[in-house]
PDB file of C-alpha atoms in Angstrom:
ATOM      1  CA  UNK A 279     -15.206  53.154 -25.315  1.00  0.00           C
ATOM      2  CA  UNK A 280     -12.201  50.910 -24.596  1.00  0.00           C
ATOM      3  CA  UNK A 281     -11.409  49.084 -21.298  1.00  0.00           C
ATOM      4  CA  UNK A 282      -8.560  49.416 -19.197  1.00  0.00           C
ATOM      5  CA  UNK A 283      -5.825  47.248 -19.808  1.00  0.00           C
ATOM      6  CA  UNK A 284      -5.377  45.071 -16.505  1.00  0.00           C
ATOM      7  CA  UNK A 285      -2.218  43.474 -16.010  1.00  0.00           C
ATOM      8  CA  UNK A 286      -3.818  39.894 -16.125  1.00  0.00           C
ATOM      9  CA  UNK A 287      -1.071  38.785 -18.019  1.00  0.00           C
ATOM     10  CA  UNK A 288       1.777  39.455 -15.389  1.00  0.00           C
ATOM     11  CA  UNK A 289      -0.691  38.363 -12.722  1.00  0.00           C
ATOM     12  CA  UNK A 290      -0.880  35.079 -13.975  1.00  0.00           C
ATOM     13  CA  UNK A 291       2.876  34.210 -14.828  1.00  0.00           C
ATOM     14  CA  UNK A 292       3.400  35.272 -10.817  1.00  0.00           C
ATOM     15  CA  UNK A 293       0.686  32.483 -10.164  1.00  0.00           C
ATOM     16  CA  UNK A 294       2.417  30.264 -12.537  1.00  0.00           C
ATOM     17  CA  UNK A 295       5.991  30.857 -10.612  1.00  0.00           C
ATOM     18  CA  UNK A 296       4.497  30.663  -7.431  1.00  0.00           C
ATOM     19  CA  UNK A 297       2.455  27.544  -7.750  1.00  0.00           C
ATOM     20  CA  UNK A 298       5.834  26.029  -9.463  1.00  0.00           C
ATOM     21  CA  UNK A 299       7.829  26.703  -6.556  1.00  0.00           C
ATOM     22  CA  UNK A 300       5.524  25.773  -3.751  1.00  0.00           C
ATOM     23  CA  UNK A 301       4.476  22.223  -5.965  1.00  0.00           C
ATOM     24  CA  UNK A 302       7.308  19.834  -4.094  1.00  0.00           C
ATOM     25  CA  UNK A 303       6.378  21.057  -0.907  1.00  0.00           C
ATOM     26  CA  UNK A 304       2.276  20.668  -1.004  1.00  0.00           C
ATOM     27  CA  UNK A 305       3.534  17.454  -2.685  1.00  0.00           C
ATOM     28  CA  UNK A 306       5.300  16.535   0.458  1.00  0.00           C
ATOM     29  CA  UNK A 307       2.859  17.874   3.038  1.00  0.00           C
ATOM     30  CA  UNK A 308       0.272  15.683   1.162  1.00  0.00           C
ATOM     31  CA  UNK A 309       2.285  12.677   1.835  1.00  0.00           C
ATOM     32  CA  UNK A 310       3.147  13.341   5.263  1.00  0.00           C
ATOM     33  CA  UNK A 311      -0.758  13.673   6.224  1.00  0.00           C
ATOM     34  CA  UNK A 312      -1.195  10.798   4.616  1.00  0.00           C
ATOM     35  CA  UNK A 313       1.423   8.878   6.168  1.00  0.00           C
ATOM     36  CA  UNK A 314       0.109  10.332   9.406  1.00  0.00           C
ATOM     37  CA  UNK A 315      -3.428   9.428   8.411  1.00  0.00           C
ATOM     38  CA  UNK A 316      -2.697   6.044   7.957  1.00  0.00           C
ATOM     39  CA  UNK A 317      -0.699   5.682  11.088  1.00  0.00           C
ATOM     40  CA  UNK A 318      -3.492   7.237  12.810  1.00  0.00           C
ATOM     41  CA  UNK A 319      -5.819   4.368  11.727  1.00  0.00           C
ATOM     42  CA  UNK A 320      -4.345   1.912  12.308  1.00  0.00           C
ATOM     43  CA  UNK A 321      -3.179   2.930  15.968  1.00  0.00           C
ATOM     44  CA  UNK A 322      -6.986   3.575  16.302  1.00  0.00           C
ATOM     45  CA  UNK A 323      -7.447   0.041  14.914  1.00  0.00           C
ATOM     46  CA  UNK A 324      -5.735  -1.516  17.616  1.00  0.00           C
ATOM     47  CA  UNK A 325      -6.754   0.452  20.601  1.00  0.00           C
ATOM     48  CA  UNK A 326     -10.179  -0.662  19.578  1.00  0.00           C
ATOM     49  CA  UNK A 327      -8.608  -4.259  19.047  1.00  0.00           C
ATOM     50  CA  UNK A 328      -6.835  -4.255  22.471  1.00  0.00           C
ATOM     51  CA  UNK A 329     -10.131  -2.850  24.278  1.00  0.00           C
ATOM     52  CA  UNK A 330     -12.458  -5.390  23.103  1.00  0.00           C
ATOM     53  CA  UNK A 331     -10.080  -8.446  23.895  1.00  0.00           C
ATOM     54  CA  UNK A 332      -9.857  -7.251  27.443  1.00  0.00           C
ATOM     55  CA  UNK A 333     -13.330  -6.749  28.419  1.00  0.00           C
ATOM     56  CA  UNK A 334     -15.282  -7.692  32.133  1.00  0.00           C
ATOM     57  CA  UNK A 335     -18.758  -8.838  32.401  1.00  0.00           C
ATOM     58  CA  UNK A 336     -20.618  -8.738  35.210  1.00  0.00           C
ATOM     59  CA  UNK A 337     -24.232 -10.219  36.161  1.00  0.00           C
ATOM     60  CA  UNK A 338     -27.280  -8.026  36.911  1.00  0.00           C
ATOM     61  CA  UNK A 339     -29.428 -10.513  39.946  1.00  0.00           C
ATOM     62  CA  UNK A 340     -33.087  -8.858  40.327  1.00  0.00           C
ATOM     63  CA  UNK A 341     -35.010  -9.714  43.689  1.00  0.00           C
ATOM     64  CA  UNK A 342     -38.359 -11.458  43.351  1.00  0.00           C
ATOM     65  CA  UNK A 343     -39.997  -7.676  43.878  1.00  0.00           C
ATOM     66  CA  UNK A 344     -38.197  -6.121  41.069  1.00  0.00           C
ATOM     67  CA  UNK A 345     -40.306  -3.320  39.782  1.00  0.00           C
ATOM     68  CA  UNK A 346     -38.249  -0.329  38.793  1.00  0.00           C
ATOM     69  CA  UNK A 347     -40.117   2.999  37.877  1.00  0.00           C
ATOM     70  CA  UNK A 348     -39.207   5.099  35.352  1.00  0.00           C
ATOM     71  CA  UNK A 349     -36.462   7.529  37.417  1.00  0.00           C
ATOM     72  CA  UNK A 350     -34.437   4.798  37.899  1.00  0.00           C
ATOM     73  CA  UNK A 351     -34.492   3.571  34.534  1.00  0.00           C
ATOM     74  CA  UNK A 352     -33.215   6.608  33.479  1.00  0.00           C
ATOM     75  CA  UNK A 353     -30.668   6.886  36.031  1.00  0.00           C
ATOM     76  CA  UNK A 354     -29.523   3.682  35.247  1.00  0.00           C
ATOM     77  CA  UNK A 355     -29.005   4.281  31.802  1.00  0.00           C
ATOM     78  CA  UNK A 356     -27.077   7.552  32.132  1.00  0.00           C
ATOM     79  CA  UNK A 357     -25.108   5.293  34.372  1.00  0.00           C
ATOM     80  CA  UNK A 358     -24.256   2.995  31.887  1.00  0.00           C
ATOM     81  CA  UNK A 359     -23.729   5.928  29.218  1.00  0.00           C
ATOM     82  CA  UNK A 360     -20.673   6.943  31.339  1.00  0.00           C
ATOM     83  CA  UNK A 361     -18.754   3.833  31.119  1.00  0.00           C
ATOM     84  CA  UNK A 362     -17.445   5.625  27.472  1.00  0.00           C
ATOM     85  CA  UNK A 363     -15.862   8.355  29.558  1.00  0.00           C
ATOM     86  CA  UNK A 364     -14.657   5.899  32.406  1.00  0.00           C
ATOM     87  CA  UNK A 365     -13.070   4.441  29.952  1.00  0.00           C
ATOM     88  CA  UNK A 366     -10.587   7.103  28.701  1.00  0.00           C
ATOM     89  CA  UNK A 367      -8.650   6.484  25.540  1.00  0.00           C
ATOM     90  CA  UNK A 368     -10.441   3.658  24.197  1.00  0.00           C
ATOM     91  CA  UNK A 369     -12.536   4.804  20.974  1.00  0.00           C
ATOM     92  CA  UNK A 370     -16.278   4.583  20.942  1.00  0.00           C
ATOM     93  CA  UNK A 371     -16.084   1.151  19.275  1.00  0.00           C
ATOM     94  CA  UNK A 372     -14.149  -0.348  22.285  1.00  0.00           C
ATOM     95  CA  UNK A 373     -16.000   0.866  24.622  1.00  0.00           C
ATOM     96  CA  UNK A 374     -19.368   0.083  23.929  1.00  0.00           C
ATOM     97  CA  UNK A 375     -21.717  -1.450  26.506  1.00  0.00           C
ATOM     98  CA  UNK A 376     -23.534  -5.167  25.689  1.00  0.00           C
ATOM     99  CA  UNK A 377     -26.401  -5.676  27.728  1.00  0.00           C
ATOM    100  CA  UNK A 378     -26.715  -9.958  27.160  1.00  0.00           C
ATOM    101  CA  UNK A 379     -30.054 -11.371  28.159  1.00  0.00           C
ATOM    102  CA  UNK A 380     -30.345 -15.019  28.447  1.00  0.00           C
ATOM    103  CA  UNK A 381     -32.636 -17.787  29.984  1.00  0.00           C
ATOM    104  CA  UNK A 382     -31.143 -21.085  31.794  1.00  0.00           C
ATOM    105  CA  UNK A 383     -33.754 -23.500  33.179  1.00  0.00           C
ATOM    106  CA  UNK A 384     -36.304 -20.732  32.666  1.00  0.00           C
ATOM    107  CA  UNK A 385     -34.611 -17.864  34.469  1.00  0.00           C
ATOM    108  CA  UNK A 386     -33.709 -14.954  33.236  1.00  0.00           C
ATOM    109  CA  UNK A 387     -30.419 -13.378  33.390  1.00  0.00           C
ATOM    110  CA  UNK A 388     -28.870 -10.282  33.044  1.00  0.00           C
ATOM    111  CA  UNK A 389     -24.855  -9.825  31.632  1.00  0.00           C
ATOM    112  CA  UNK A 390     -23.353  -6.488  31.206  1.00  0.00           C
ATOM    113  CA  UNK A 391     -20.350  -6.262  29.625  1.00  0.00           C
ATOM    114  CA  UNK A 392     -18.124  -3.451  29.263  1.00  0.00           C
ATOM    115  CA  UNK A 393     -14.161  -2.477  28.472  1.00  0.00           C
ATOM    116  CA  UNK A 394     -12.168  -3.447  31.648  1.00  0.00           C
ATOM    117  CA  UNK A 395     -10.731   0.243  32.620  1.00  0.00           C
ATOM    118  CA  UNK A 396     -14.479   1.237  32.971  1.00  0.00           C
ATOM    119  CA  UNK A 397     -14.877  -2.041  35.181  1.00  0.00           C
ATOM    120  CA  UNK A 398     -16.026   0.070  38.338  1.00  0.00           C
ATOM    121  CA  UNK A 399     -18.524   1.718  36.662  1.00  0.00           C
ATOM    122  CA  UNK A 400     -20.224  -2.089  35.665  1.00  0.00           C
ATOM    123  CA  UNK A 401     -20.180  -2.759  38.963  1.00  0.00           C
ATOM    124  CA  UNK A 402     -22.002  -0.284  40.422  1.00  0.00           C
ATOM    125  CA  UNK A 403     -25.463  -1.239  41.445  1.00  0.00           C
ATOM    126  CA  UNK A 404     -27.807   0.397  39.103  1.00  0.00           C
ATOM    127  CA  UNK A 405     -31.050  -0.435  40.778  1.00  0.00           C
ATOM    128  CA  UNK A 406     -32.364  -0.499  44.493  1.00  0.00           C
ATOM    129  CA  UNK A 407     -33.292  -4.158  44.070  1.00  0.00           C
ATOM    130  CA  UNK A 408     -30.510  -5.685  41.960  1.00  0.00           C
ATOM    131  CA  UNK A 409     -27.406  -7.681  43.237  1.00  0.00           C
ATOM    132  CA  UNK A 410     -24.664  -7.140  40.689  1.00  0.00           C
ATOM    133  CA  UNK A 411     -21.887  -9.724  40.992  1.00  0.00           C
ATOM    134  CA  UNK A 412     -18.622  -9.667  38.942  1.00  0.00           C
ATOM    135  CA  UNK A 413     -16.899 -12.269  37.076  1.00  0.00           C
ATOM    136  CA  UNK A 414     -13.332 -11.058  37.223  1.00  0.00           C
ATOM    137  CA  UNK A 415     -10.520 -10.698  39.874  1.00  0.00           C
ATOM    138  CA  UNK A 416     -11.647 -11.871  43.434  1.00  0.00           C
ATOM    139  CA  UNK A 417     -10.052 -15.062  43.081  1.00  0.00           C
ATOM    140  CA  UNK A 418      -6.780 -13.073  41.988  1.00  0.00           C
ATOM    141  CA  UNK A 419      -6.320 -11.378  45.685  1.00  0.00           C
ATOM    142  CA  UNK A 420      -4.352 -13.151  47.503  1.00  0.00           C
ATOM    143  CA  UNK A 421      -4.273 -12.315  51.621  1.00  0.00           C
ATOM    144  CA  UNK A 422      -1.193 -10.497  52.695  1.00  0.00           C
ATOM    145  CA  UNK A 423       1.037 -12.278  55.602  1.00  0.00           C
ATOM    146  CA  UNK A 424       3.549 -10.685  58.244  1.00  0.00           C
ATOM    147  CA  UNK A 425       6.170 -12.683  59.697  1.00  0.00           C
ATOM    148  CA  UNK A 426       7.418 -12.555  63.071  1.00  0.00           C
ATOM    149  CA  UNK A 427       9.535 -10.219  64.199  1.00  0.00           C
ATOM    150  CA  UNK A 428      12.981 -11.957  65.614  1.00  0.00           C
ATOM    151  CA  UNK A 429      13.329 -11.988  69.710  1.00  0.00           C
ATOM    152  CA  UNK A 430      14.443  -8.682  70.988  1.00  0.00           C
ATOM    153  CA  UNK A 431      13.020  -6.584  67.953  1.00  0.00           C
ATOM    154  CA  UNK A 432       9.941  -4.534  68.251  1.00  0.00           C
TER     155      UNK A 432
END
């Protein structure tokens, strides 16, 4: 009993040819996604740069009854996992939320910190009995004046 010849032979000098021909351009493809790899990187690099260099911070004041229950815990920190989405474009790295706790004369405080194009989103009160107060911009607005119209004009 003899097996069939198969025309492995042939079938492999049309690989040969084919992978000979097609070798400069995987070469190049390779090298373009690389190049666009790298470019990709280091754009990423400095959107994260950018987004933690401009960042607001804004103060969490609890009253004297502060006693939050469990719902609003919650609700608060789904609040504070949307400030990724607020802020659109920035990678996860930039947008991160610091919660900063410290103690001055033996109070507590509260600072949340966050990327600046989710700054609305930090500012929203969180709790029933927490004043939030920002740190950024109100001194910026400036009150808008209108002159007087000349005699004989409306």
């Amino acid at each position: 009993m003899s097996l069939p010849r198969l025309p492995v032979d042939g079938l492999l000098v049309q690989l040969q040819a084919i992978a000979t021909a097609a070798a400069p351009y995987l070469l190049a493809l390779s090298v373009l996604g690389a190049a666009v790899w790298v470019w990709w990187t280091i754009r990423r690099a400095a959107l994260v740069r950018e987004a933690l260099a401009d960042r607001v911070q804004v103060e969490a004041i609890p009253t004297a009854t502060f006693d939050p229950g469990e719902g609003e815990v919650g609700r608060w920190a789904r609040q504070l996992g949307r400030v990724h989405y607020a802020a659109d474009g920035v990678p996860a790295r930039g947008s991160a939320v610091r919660l900063r706790y410290t103690a001055v004369d033996g109070k507590m405080r509260c600072y949340i910190e966050g990327p600046s194009a989710a700054a609305a989103v930090l500012a929203m009160p969180g709790f029933a009995e927490v004043e939030v107060r920002t740190h950024h911009g109100h001194s910026e607005i400036q009150p808008i004046s209108f002159s007087t119209p000349p005699e004989g004009r409306p």
